[in-house]
Each structure stands twice: as C-alpha cells, then as structure tokens.
Amino acid sequence: MKKILLAVIEAAAAAAAFFLYSLATVELPELEIDSSVQAGHSGVAPLPGQPESAPSPAPADPEATEPSPDLAFLSQEQQDVFSRAQETVIYLADPSNLAFQTGNDSGGEVLLEGRSYLLITGQDENYQDFRARMRTIFTERCLEQLDFDARFRSRDGQLAALVGGVGGAIDYAECPDTYRLESADDDAVIFTLIGHYIQQQPEETDTDFLTRRAGGAFDSTMEFSIRLVNSAEGWRMDEFHSPRFPYTF
C-alpha cells in the first residue's frame, strides 16, 4: 500500500513539473510602447493638447517706443503740414487773435446768433478764401473737431472771428515737445506728441522756479494723438491737438 501511495505522489509531481515547463516556453505577444511616453519628461507623457513648454515671448524692442526729439520719421510734406497746423493754434484757440496777424486788422464787432464776432479786414477778410486755406492744412473732419464753423463765421462773405477764447496752459514747460511714431503707411501716419509741464513747488521761490523752468526742467507729461491722412489733394491733418491748449482741442 505504501508503494502505491509513493507512485501516485511521484506521478503528480511529474505532471506539475511538465505544466510549469510548458508555461515557461509559451511566447507572449510583444507589448507596444507609445513613443510619446518614451519622449516625455521622466517617462511621463504630456497631457493631450498641452505642450511640454510654451515658447518665451520675444523681448520688446526698447527703441520702438523711445520718444524722438524731432519729426524725422515724417516726410517733408508731412512736416510742413504739421508745422502750418501749429501756426494756426494762436487764433484757433482765440479766433479774435486773427485780427492781429500780419496783413489783418479789425473791422469792428457784430452780433451773430447772440454771440460777439470780430470782423476781419485785410488779407483774410474773405470767409471762403480763409476756409479754403484752412482746407489745405486740415481735413473737413478735423475742422469739425476743432469747432471751426462756430469759431469763424461769414457775415455777407466777410470773415467774422469769435470774440473771446481761452489762454494757454500756464504750466506748459519750455523744453521741446517729443514725438513717438505709432504707425505709418501710404494712407496715414499716426504719432504721439508728448507735451511737458512744470509746476512751481511750494518750497520754491519765483527765481528758483523760473531758473529751473528756463533750464528745461519739467514735472509731468501729457500725450496727444496726431493723425495725418493722404487725401486726393495731398497730406492733411485729420486729428490735431496742441499741448499749449490741452483743454481746448
């Protein structure tokens, strides 16, 4: 009986050994490894739709926004138009000043629609001619912005200039304006005019303040957008402001 039991145990052991040997020799299918896993940092694939690292933005060119002391970025024609616009400021801000321009004189006051106007005599006494001359500098849109048709009227064809105006900014500094080009193409040029302003400090004497002002000092700046457009007649001011009269136009 003991011999029979030993034979059964040996047979069972042999069968188990054969079974294990069969498992060891079976070929398992080769696993495919995603290449994105291999490329990922520390073997971890990036999340779908998210790059591993965003490119750093290019640094801004510091010279692109650096103010210029002159208008060299404008053509000669554009500079001439802007210069002529600046010359009109004294009588656009106070129209009656036109009577004191070279070649003009005063022809007395008249009342038009409840407002006092000074009749202009001399080279600018013809209203239509004067308006046509302004159109060689400004677009119609810009004249509207400057409230031209309220400041200057026609009385039987004669130019009448509104009496009264506003004074210039008393804190406008003596240092020159600076400029920053914003955009330019064949149709339009836009630039920023930077006006400089100075205030007398409480501890400053009049002499100290005037000396500091004469030396080109300033305490603050104000920016104004200027736009020229290329019309059928040539370059014209389409948006205009004066740092001398910042609250007028």
Tab-separated table of C-alpha atoms in Angstrom:
chain	number	residue	atom	x	y	z
A	1	MET	CA	0.000	0.000	0.000
A	2	LYS	CA	2.857	2.343	0.863
A	3	LYS	CA	4.490	1.678	-2.541
A	4	ILE	CA	1.259	2.511	-4.332
A	5	LEU	CA	0.961	5.866	-2.443
A	6	LEU	CA	4.570	6.843	-3.332
A	7	ALA	CA	3.913	6.085	-7.002
A	8	VAL	CA	0.860	8.365	-7.050
A	9	ILE	CA	2.827	11.236	-5.442
A	10	GLU	CA	5.690	10.900	-7.953
A	11	ALA	CA	3.241	10.903	-10.873
A	12	ALA	CA	1.562	14.080	-9.583
A	13	ALA	CA	4.915	15.829	-9.156
A	14	ALA	CA	5.942	14.934	-12.689
A	15	ALA	CA	2.700	16.318	-14.106
A	16	ALA	CA	3.156	19.602	-12.233
A	17	ALA	CA	6.724	19.988	-13.456
A	18	PHE	CA	5.608	19.452	-17.064
A	19	PHE	CA	2.892	22.068	-16.684
A	20	LEU	CA	5.312	24.707	-15.368
A	21	TYR	CA	7.784	23.936	-18.145
A	22	SER	CA	5.024	24.493	-20.734
A	23	LEU	CA	4.207	27.924	-19.312
A	24	ALA	CA	7.844	28.986	-19.412
A	25	THR	CA	8.191	28.168	-23.088
A	26	VAL	CA	4.982	29.920	-24.320
A	27	GLU	CA	5.711	33.117	-26.385
A	28	LEU	CA	3.816	36.106	-25.075
A	29	PRO	CA	2.789	38.886	-27.561
A	30	GLU	CA	5.191	41.829	-27.636
A	31	LEU	CA	3.852	44.945	-25.898
A	32	GLU	CA	3.878	48.183	-27.994
A	33	ILE	CA	5.276	51.206	-26.130
A	34	ASP	CA	3.926	54.616	-27.131
A	35	SER	CA	6.780	56.792	-28.403
A	36	SER	CA	5.255	59.791	-26.613
A	37	VAL	CA	5.845	58.024	-23.323
A	38	GLN	CA	9.494	57.473	-24.216
A	39	ALA	CA	9.868	61.150	-25.170
A	40	GLY	CA	8.106	62.509	-22.094
A	41	HIS	CA	9.995	64.003	-19.151
A	42	SER	CA	10.931	61.195	-16.667
A	43	GLY	CA	8.881	58.734	-18.730
A	44	VAL	CA	5.606	60.659	-18.196
A	45	ALA	CA	3.739	61.662	-21.335
A	46	PRO	CA	2.406	65.240	-21.570
A	47	LEU	CA	-1.319	65.795	-21.299
A	48	PRO	CA	-3.140	65.842	-24.645
A	49	GLY	CA	-3.332	69.340	-26.087
A	50	GLN	CA	-0.751	70.782	-23.677
A	51	PRO	CA	2.785	71.435	-24.918
A	52	GLU	CA	5.581	70.479	-22.604
A	53	SER	CA	6.840	74.085	-22.546
A	54	ALA	CA	5.461	77.290	-24.114
A	55	PRO	CA	7.951	79.409	-26.075
A	56	SER	CA	9.038	82.573	-24.283
A	57	PRO	CA	7.781	85.814	-25.910
A	58	ALA	CA	10.399	87.832	-27.734
A	59	PRO	CA	11.563	90.818	-25.704
A	60	ALA	CA	10.139	94.182	-26.838
A	61	ASP	CA	12.462	96.423	-28.754
A	62	PRO	CA	13.164	99.310	-26.359
A	63	GLU	CA	13.895	101.677	-29.266
A	64	ALA	CA	10.494	101.026	-30.847
A	65	THR	CA	8.714	103.214	-28.284
A	66	GLU	CA	11.538	105.626	-27.457
A	67	PRO	CA	10.356	109.231	-27.998
A	68	SER	CA	12.132	111.178	-30.718
A	69	PRO	CA	13.236	114.804	-30.278
A	70	ASP	CA	12.171	115.638	-33.831
A	71	LEU	CA	9.835	114.606	-36.646
A	72	ALA	CA	12.426	112.928	-38.840
A	73	PHE	CA	10.040	109.996	-39.337
A	74	LEU	CA	7.726	112.310	-41.347
A	75	SER	CA	8.263	113.280	-44.963
A	76	GLN	CA	8.991	116.931	-45.728
A	77	GLU	CA	5.423	117.457	-46.953
A	78	GLN	CA	4.014	115.925	-43.772
A	79	GLN	CA	6.293	118.070	-41.606
A	80	ASP	CA	5.230	121.219	-43.467
A	81	VAL	CA	1.522	120.463	-42.960
A	82	PHE	CA	2.028	119.794	-39.262
A	83	SER	CA	4.077	122.973	-38.874
A	84	ARG	CA	1.364	125.037	-40.576
A	85	ALA	CA	-1.246	123.488	-38.286
A	86	GLN	CA	0.782	124.527	-35.243
A	87	GLU	CA	0.927	128.103	-36.552
A	88	THR	CA	-2.880	128.312	-36.544
A	89	VAL	CA	-3.118	127.480	-32.835
A	90	ILE	CA	-2.947	131.090	-31.637
A	91	TYR	CA	-6.144	132.042	-33.474
A	92	LEU	CA	-7.909	128.689	-33.329
A	93	ALA	CA	-7.789	128.948	-29.532
A	94	ASP	CA	-8.794	132.634	-29.591
A	95	PRO	CA	-10.251	133.487	-33.022
A	96	SER	CA	-10.146	137.257	-32.462
A	97	ASN	CA	-6.337	136.997	-32.463
A	98	LEU	CA	-6.616	136.653	-36.247
A	99	ALA	CA	-7.179	140.420	-36.429
A	100	PHE	CA	-3.665	140.970	-35.101
A	101	GLN	CA	-1.914	138.669	-37.553
A	102	THR	CA	0.311	140.319	-40.179
A	103	GLY	CA	-1.816	141.689	-43.010
A	104	ASN	CA	-5.056	141.761	-40.999
A	105	ASP	CA	-6.962	144.297	-38.960
A	106	SER	CA	-10.208	144.629	-37.029
A	107	GLY	CA	-13.388	145.881	-38.693
A	108	GLY	CA	-15.480	146.136	-35.525
A	109	GLU	CA	-17.739	143.757	-33.648
A	110	VAL	CA	-21.010	142.246	-34.806
A	111	LEU	CA	-23.575	140.051	-33.069
A	112	LEU	CA	-24.343	136.766	-34.817
A	113	GLU	CA	-26.907	134.475	-33.233
A	114	GLY	CA	-26.316	136.036	-29.844
A	115	ARG	CA	-22.531	135.789	-29.901
A	116	SER	CA	-19.962	138.533	-30.459
A	117	TYR	CA	-17.695	138.257	-33.505
A	118	LEU	CA	-14.895	140.496	-34.704
A	119	LEU	CA	-14.980	141.347	-38.393
A	120	ILE	CA	-11.616	140.711	-40.048
A	121	THR	CA	-10.263	143.092	-42.659
A	122	GLY	CA	-7.149	142.677	-44.773
A	123	GLN	CA	-5.726	139.551	-46.352
A	124	ASP	CA	-8.054	137.143	-44.513
A	125	GLU	CA	-11.264	139.152	-44.742
A	126	ASN	CA	-12.865	136.866	-47.350
A	127	TYR	CA	-14.507	133.989	-45.494
A	128	GLN	CA	-14.441	131.481	-48.351
A	129	ASP	CA	-10.774	132.143	-49.117
A	130	PHE	CA	-9.835	131.766	-45.465
A	131	ARG	CA	-11.749	128.492	-45.141
A	132	ALA	CA	-10.179	127.184	-48.341
A	133	ARG	CA	-6.744	127.970	-46.910
A	134	MET	CA	-7.601	126.001	-43.761
A	135	ARG	CA	-8.590	123.073	-46.001
A	136	THR	CA	-5.023	122.976	-47.346
A	137	ILE	CA	-3.975	122.065	-43.778
A	138	PHE	CA	-6.918	120.187	-42.211
A	139	THR	CA	-9.467	117.663	-43.385
A	140	GLU	CA	-13.135	118.562	-43.063
A	141	ARG	CA	-13.361	116.057	-40.223
A	142	CYS	CA	-10.541	117.811	-38.375
A	143	LEU	CA	-12.118	121.259	-38.847
A	144	GLU	CA	-15.247	119.847	-37.237
A	145	GLN	CA	-13.150	118.507	-34.346
A	146	LEU	CA	-11.669	121.992	-33.911
A	147	ASP	CA	-15.179	123.536	-33.885
A	148	PHE	CA	-14.123	125.718	-36.805
A	149	ASP	CA	-17.601	126.692	-38.021
A	150	ALA	CA	-18.530	128.085	-34.607
A	151	ARG	CA	-15.263	129.960	-34.193
A	152	PHE	CA	-15.358	131.532	-37.669
A	153	ARG	CA	-18.483	132.721	-39.455
A	154	SER	CA	-19.395	134.566	-42.621
A	155	ARG	CA	-21.180	137.949	-42.478
A	156	ASP	CA	-22.107	138.787	-46.053
A	157	GLY	CA	-18.979	136.996	-47.231
A	158	GLN	CA	-16.705	138.754	-44.730
A	159	LEU	CA	-14.852	136.663	-42.157
A	160	ALA	CA	-16.055	137.090	-38.593
A	161	ALA	CA	-13.966	135.661	-35.744
A	162	LEU	CA	-15.474	134.739	-32.387
A	163	VAL	CA	-14.562	137.182	-29.618
A	164	GLY	CA	-13.038	135.536	-26.594
A	165	GLY	CA	-11.088	132.361	-26.167
A	166	VAL	CA	-9.001	130.515	-23.678
A	167	GLY	CA	-5.481	131.147	-22.513
A	168	GLY	CA	-2.692	128.659	-22.937
A	169	ALA	CA	-1.611	126.237	-20.235
A	170	ILE	CA	0.483	128.292	-17.809
A	171	ASP	CA	2.315	125.138	-16.727
A	172	TYR	CA	3.482	124.298	-20.267
A	173	ALA	CA	7.239	123.808	-19.917
A	174	GLU	CA	9.884	125.428	-22.075
A	175	CYS	CA	11.562	122.145	-23.003
A	176	PRO	CA	10.728	120.961	-26.534
A	177	ASP	CA	7.941	118.513	-27.271
A	178	THR	CA	8.940	114.963	-28.161
A	179	TYR	CA	7.294	112.522	-30.535
A	180	ARG	CA	6.660	108.793	-30.842
A	181	LEU	CA	5.701	107.179	-34.149
A	182	GLU	CA	2.792	104.756	-33.760
A	183	SER	CA	2.079	103.660	-37.342
A	184	ALA	CA	2.762	104.783	-40.895
A	185	ASP	CA	1.800	103.695	-44.394
A	186	ASP	CA	0.909	105.304	-47.722
A	187	ASP	CA	-2.535	106.324	-46.453
A	188	ALA	CA	-1.994	107.605	-42.914
A	189	VAL	CA	0.601	108.422	-40.284
A	190	ILE	CA	-0.204	108.366	-36.580
A	191	PHE	CA	2.182	109.625	-33.950
A	192	THR	CA	2.034	110.728	-30.341
A	193	LEU	CA	3.022	114.250	-29.360
A	194	ILE	CA	4.363	114.429	-25.807
A	195	GLY	CA	3.945	117.801	-24.112
A	196	HIS	CA	5.932	118.682	-20.985
A	197	TYR	CA	4.591	120.582	-17.991
A	198	ILE	CA	6.124	122.141	-14.910
A	199	GLN	CA	4.627	123.364	-11.626
A	200	GLN	CA	6.154	125.634	-9.033
A	201	GLN	CA	6.741	123.679	-5.847
A	202	PRO	CA	5.592	125.120	-2.503
A	203	GLU	CA	9.165	125.485	-1.262
A	204	GLU	CA	10.417	127.132	-4.488
A	205	THR	CA	10.959	130.851	-4.782
A	206	ASP	CA	9.874	132.538	-8.014
A	207	THR	CA	13.516	132.921	-9.006
A	208	ASP	CA	14.318	129.257	-8.351
A	209	PHE	CA	11.255	128.147	-10.304
A	210	LEU	CA	11.963	130.374	-13.301
A	211	THR	CA	15.592	129.242	-13.316
A	212	ARG	CA	14.551	125.595	-13.233
A	213	ARG	CA	11.988	126.187	-15.985
A	214	ALA	CA	14.471	128.041	-18.200
A	215	GLY	CA	16.851	125.120	-17.787
A	216	GLY	CA	14.413	122.755	-19.498
A	217	ALA	CA	13.065	121.016	-16.396
A	218	PHE	CA	9.570	119.520	-16.284
A	219	ASP	CA	7.452	117.665	-13.721
A	220	SER	CA	4.925	115.799	-15.856
A	221	THR	CA	3.962	114.959	-19.420
A	222	MET	CA	0.740	114.708	-21.391
A	223	GLU	CA	0.289	112.690	-24.597
A	224	PHE	CA	-1.733	113.720	-27.660
A	225	SER	CA	-2.571	111.603	-30.693
A	226	ILE	CA	-1.812	113.241	-34.059
A	227	ARG	CA	-3.003	111.789	-37.358
A	228	LEU	CA	-2.223	112.784	-40.948
A	229	VAL	CA	-4.037	111.286	-43.923
A	230	ASN	CA	-3.137	111.216	-47.600
A	231	SER	CA	-6.070	112.865	-49.376
A	232	ALA	CA	-6.572	113.443	-53.089
A	233	GLU	CA	-5.103	116.946	-52.603
A	234	GLY	CA	-2.125	115.810	-50.517
A	235	TRP	CA	-1.365	115.193	-46.854
A	236	ARG	CA	-3.755	116.790	-44.363
A	237	MET	CA	-4.172	116.870	-40.591
A	238	ASP	CA	-7.040	114.552	-39.666
A	239	GLU	CA	-6.607	114.725	-35.890
A	240	PHE	CA	-4.821	117.602	-34.245
A	241	HIS	CA	-4.126	118.713	-30.679
A	242	SER	CA	-1.929	121.356	-29.108
A	243	PRO	CA	-0.040	120.854	-25.827
A	244	ARG	CA	-0.227	124.639	-25.327
A	245	PHE	CA	-4.013	124.424	-25.226
A	246	PRO	CA	-4.605	120.906	-23.851
A	247	TYR	CA	-8.155	121.581	-22.674
A	248	THR	CA	-9.319	123.382	-25.816
A	249	PHE	CA	-8.614	120.861	-28.566
